[in-house]
Structures are given as C-alpha cells and as structure tokens.
Amino acid sequence: MSQQQRHAVVVGSGFGGLAAAIRLRTSGYAVTLLEAREQLGGRASVIEADGFSFDMGPTVITAPYLIEELFQLAGRDSRDYVEFMPVDPYYRIDFNDGSSFDYVGDQERLLAHIRSFNPADVDNYLRMVKKMEEIFDVGYSQLADVPFDKLSDMLKVVPSLLRLGSYRSVYSMVSRYIKDERLRQVFSFQPLLVGGNPFKVTSIYCLIHWLERKWGVHFARGGTAALVHALARLARDIGVCVRQKSPVKRIEVDVRGRLRGVVLEEGEKVLCDIVVANADPSFVYLNMVDPKHRKTHTDR
C-alpha cells in the first residue's frame, strides 16, 4: 500500500466484520481481516458431516437490500456471487392440537389463514399490522443505524418509544389485538429469532413482522455458508487481505492513548490506523485493551 493509504484491521469475520471490511476497502482503506478460526463467518458457521451441511446460526435473510448494497459499493453484481431464493411460506407453525398455520407474505393468503382460525381476528390483524408498521418506521427506519453512545442519546427517543407502547412485551402488544391464542403465538414468536423471550422483551421487536412483510424472507442457495463465501470472495476480489487462524491477543495503544495496531497470539504485530472489532464487546474491552487505556469502559 502507498504511504498515504490508511490501514484498517477488522477483527472477526462474522457478517458484521465482512461487511465492515468491504465498506472500508471501498472507502479507500487498505484492509486486513483477521479471523481466529479456520472457518470464516463467526456465528454464521457451518458443520459439514456425511455429505451434508448444517447452518449453526442464521439461516434466512430478511433485509436483502443490505447485502445488495455491499456489492453495489464494490461495483459488482451479487448474482455473480450468490443466489437468493424467496421462501414460501415464511414459516409453518404446528400446534399440539394438530392444526398448523402458514405465515406468508401475500396478504390475501395470510388473511385466509387467519380467517380459518378465527374470523374475528381478520380485522384485528389489519389493525395490529398498522401498529407494527408504525413501530417499524420508528424502531427500524429511524433508529436502527443510530449509535446510542450516551444515556442522553437514548433519553431523546424515550417519548417516541412510550407513544409506541414499547413498555409492553411483544406478546402483550399482540394480545391487545388478537384473541385466538394460537394466532397470538404466530404473531409474537419472532423475538425467538434473536434469542428474546416474547413474554419479556419490548414490543419494539414487533417491527420484525413488518420487516418480513416488507422485504420477504429469503434463503441463500447452499445455505448460510454460501453467503459467507460470497462476501469473503467479494472482499478478496477488491483487495482485502483475509487471514484465517490469526487470533488477536490484544489491541496496542501507545502512551499517548493512540492506537498502534494489534498483536496476534503468536506475537506478530499488525500496525494500523483503526481497528474494527466484530467480536463480543465485553471480551474485547476486558481482554484485548489494557485497563489504563479505557477510563470509560472500566472492568467495573
């Protein structure tokens, strides 16, 4: 790289790390992506056994435009790297009484399914989905990419969250509209996709329902691994240096508090201007940054 070109190191090759590496490279940085394990993808890892592949984490794509954007930034066509296939139905929910519900994107088919369970809930659903779209417009469109670095940042949006009823749980919000208990489960299980309890997490997660209605649910042909491979190939094609089996031991900071680079477990130093850590934040601060260099994020 030229002496004028700034160097960025990305730690971790999950989807966030791969995306950050691609964005930094298209912004003019020289980029080195360091992955501790042999397999790329972070939580989107895959187990292969007896000729089969098993996704260990995420399996479906609900906002494909975010992935398309990465390829567009690099001047590439995503179709040359990976194929997305729409899923229909999105989900099939089976109940103990033998009934099942197909959750689909087409509204007329969806309303027909609801009607077969409880005709009165058709109008209830239409009122509920308007509320979910409103929650989406605030929780996703306005706040999804806003950093809340300070408590005051969060306090600014509290009035909007209160107006949306975010103090209620997802199940409580759905139950205000839907009367059939099975349908309540159909329209409140979405927080499980991100490890949340529908009976406890804030109803802001109701935005997932409208997210799926808006852009659909898609599957990468070949599974999650195919998408990981596609993004890794894109990164390499545009000049990102991708290094596997390169665990980072610590982030180096000089006596003046300025970043110097990272040190790998075997002792190699990689100098850089910025570090993007796509790893667990608590682990990064507690184990990779010396306490004297983080007066805000202390061990306590």
CSV table of C-alpha atoms in Angstrom, one decimal, residues 101-239:
chain,number,residue,atom,x,y,z
A,101,PHE,CA,-50.5,-22.1,10.3
A,102,ASP,CA,-48.6,-20.9,7.2
A,103,TYR,CA,-47.2,-17.5,7.7
A,104,VAL,CA,-46.8,-16.0,4.2
A,105,GLY,CA,-46.1,-12.6,2.7
A,106,ASP,CA,-49.2,-12.4,0.4
A,107,GLN,CA,-51.8,-10.6,2.5
A,108,GLU,CA,-54.9,-12.2,1.0
A,109,ARG,CA,-53.5,-15.7,1.7
A,110,LEU,CA,-52.4,-14.6,5.1
A,111,LEU,CA,-55.9,-13.3,5.9
A,112,ALA,CA,-57.4,-16.5,4.7
A,113,HIS,CA,-55.2,-18.5,7.1
A,114,ILE,CA,-56.3,-16.1,9.9
A,115,ARG,CA,-60.0,-16.5,9.0
A,116,SER,CA,-59.7,-20.3,9.2
A,117,PHE,CA,-58.5,-20.0,12.8
A,118,ASN,CA,-60.8,-17.1,14.0
A,119,PRO,CA,-62.8,-14.9,11.5
A,120,ALA,CA,-63.0,-12.1,14.1
A,121,ASP,CA,-59.2,-11.8,14.1
A,122,VAL,CA,-59.0,-10.8,10.4
A,123,ASP,CA,-60.0,-7.2,11.2
A,124,ASN,CA,-57.9,-7.4,14.5
A,125,TYR,CA,-54.9,-8.3,12.4
A,126,LEU,CA,-55.3,-5.5,10.0
A,127,ARG,CA,-55.4,-3.0,12.9
A,128,MET,CA,-52.4,-4.7,14.5
A,129,VAL,CA,-50.3,-4.7,11.4
A,130,LYS,CA,-50.8,-0.9,11.0
A,131,LYS,CA,-49.4,-0.6,14.5
A,132,MET,CA,-46.4,-2.8,13.6
A,133,GLU,CA,-45.7,-0.7,10.6
A,134,GLU,CA,-45.7,2.3,12.8
A,135,ILE,CA,-43.2,0.6,15.2
A,136,PHE,CA,-41.1,-0.4,12.2
A,137,ASP,CA,-41.0,3.2,10.9
A,138,VAL,CA,-39.5,4.4,14.2
A,139,GLY,CA,-37.6,1.4,15.5
A,140,TYR,CA,-36.0,0.4,12.2
A,141,SER,CA,-36.2,3.2,9.7
A,142,GLN,CA,-35.3,5.9,12.2
A,143,LEU,CA,-33.3,4.2,14.9
A,144,ALA,CA,-31.7,1.0,13.5
A,145,ASP,CA,-28.4,2.7,12.5
A,146,VAL,CA,-28.3,5.4,15.2
A,147,PRO,CA,-25.5,4.9,17.8
A,148,PHE,CA,-26.6,5.3,21.4
A,149,ASP,CA,-23.2,6.2,22.9
A,150,LYS,CA,-24.6,8.1,25.8
A,151,LEU,CA,-27.6,7.8,28.1
A,152,SER,CA,-28.8,11.2,26.8
A,153,ASP,CA,-29.0,9.7,23.3
A,154,MET,CA,-31.4,7.1,24.5
A,155,LEU,CA,-33.4,9.6,26.5
A,156,LYS,CA,-34.1,11.6,23.4
A,157,VAL,CA,-36.1,8.7,21.8
A,158,VAL,CA,-38.0,7.7,25.0
A,159,PRO,CA,-41.1,9.8,24.1
A,160,SER,CA,-41.4,8.0,20.8
A,161,LEU,CA,-40.9,4.6,22.4
A,162,LEU,CA,-43.6,5.4,25.0
A,163,ARG,CA,-46.0,6.5,22.4
A,164,LEU,CA,-45.5,3.2,20.6
A,165,GLY,CA,-46.1,1.3,23.8
A,166,SER,CA,-42.6,-0.1,24.0
A,167,TYR,CA,-43.0,-0.7,27.7
A,168,ARG,CA,-45.3,-3.7,26.8
A,169,SER,CA,-43.9,-7.0,25.8
A,170,VAL,CA,-44.3,-8.4,22.3
A,171,TYR,CA,-46.9,-10.9,23.5
A,172,SER,CA,-48.8,-8.3,25.4
A,173,MET,CA,-48.9,-6.0,22.4
A,174,VAL,CA,-50.2,-8.8,20.1
A,175,SER,CA,-52.7,-9.8,22.7
A,176,ARG,CA,-54.3,-6.3,22.7
A,177,TYR,CA,-55.4,-7.1,19.1
A,178,ILE,CA,-55.5,-10.9,18.5
A,179,LYS,CA,-57.9,-13.0,20.5
A,180,ASP,CA,-57.1,-16.6,19.3
A,181,GLU,CA,-54.3,-18.0,21.5
A,182,ARG,CA,-52.7,-19.9,18.6
A,183,LEU,CA,-52.6,-16.7,16.5
A,184,ARG,CA,-51.2,-14.8,19.4
A,185,GLN,CA,-48.3,-17.3,19.3
A,186,VAL,CA,-48.0,-17.0,15.5
A,187,PHE,CA,-47.5,-13.2,15.6
A,188,SER,CA,-45.4,-13.0,18.8
A,189,PHE,CA,-42.7,-15.7,18.4
A,190,GLN,CA,-40.4,-13.5,16.2
A,191,PRO,CA,-38.1,-12.4,19.2
A,192,LEU,CA,-37.1,-16.0,19.4
A,193,LEU,CA,-35.1,-15.4,16.2
A,194,VAL,CA,-32.8,-13.1,18.1
A,195,GLY,CA,-32.8,-15.0,21.4
A,196,GLY,CA,-35.5,-13.0,23.1
A,197,ASN,CA,-38.5,-14.1,25.2
A,198,PRO,CA,-41.7,-12.8,23.6
A,199,PHE,CA,-43.3,-12.5,27.1
A,200,LYS,CA,-40.5,-10.2,28.3
A,201,VAL,CA,-38.8,-8.3,25.5
A,202,THR,CA,-40.0,-4.9,24.5
A,203,SER,CA,-42.7,-4.7,21.8
A,204,ILE,CA,-40.3,-2.7,19.7
A,205,TYR,CA,-39.4,-6.2,18.3
A,206,CYS,CA,-42.8,-6.3,16.7
A,207,LEU,CA,-41.0,-4.5,13.9
A,208,ILE,CA,-39.7,-7.9,12.8
A,209,HIS,CA,-43.2,-8.8,11.5
A,210,TRP,CA,-43.3,-5.8,9.2
A,211,LEU,CA,-39.7,-6.2,8.2
A,212,GLU,CA,-40.6,-9.7,6.9
A,213,ARG,CA,-43.8,-8.4,5.2
A,214,LYS,CA,-41.9,-5.5,3.6
A,215,TRP,CA,-38.9,-7.4,2.1
A,216,GLY,CA,-39.8,-11.0,2.4
A,217,VAL,CA,-37.8,-13.9,3.7
A,218,HIS,CA,-35.0,-15.3,1.5
A,219,PHE,CA,-32.6,-18.3,1.5
A,220,ALA,CA,-29.1,-18.3,0.0
A,221,ARG,CA,-28.8,-21.3,-2.2
A,222,GLY,CA,-26.3,-23.5,-0.5
A,223,GLY,CA,-27.1,-22.2,3.0
A,224,THR,CA,-25.6,-19.5,5.1
A,225,ALA,CA,-22.1,-20.7,4.2
A,226,ALA,CA,-22.8,-19.7,0.6
A,227,LEU,CA,-23.4,-16.1,1.7
A,228,VAL,CA,-20.3,-16.1,3.9
A,229,HIS,CA,-18.2,-17.5,0.9
A,230,ALA,CA,-19.7,-14.9,-1.4
A,231,LEU,CA,-18.8,-11.9,0.9
A,232,ALA,CA,-15.4,-13.3,1.5
A,233,ARG,CA,-14.8,-13.7,-2.2
A,234,LEU,CA,-16.0,-10.2,-2.8
A,235,ALA,CA,-13.7,-8.9,-0.1
A,236,ARG,CA,-10.7,-10.7,-1.7
A,237,ASP,CA,-11.7,-9.5,-5.2
A,238,ILE,CA,-11.5,-5.9,-4.1
A,239,GLY,CA,-8.2,-6.3,-2.3
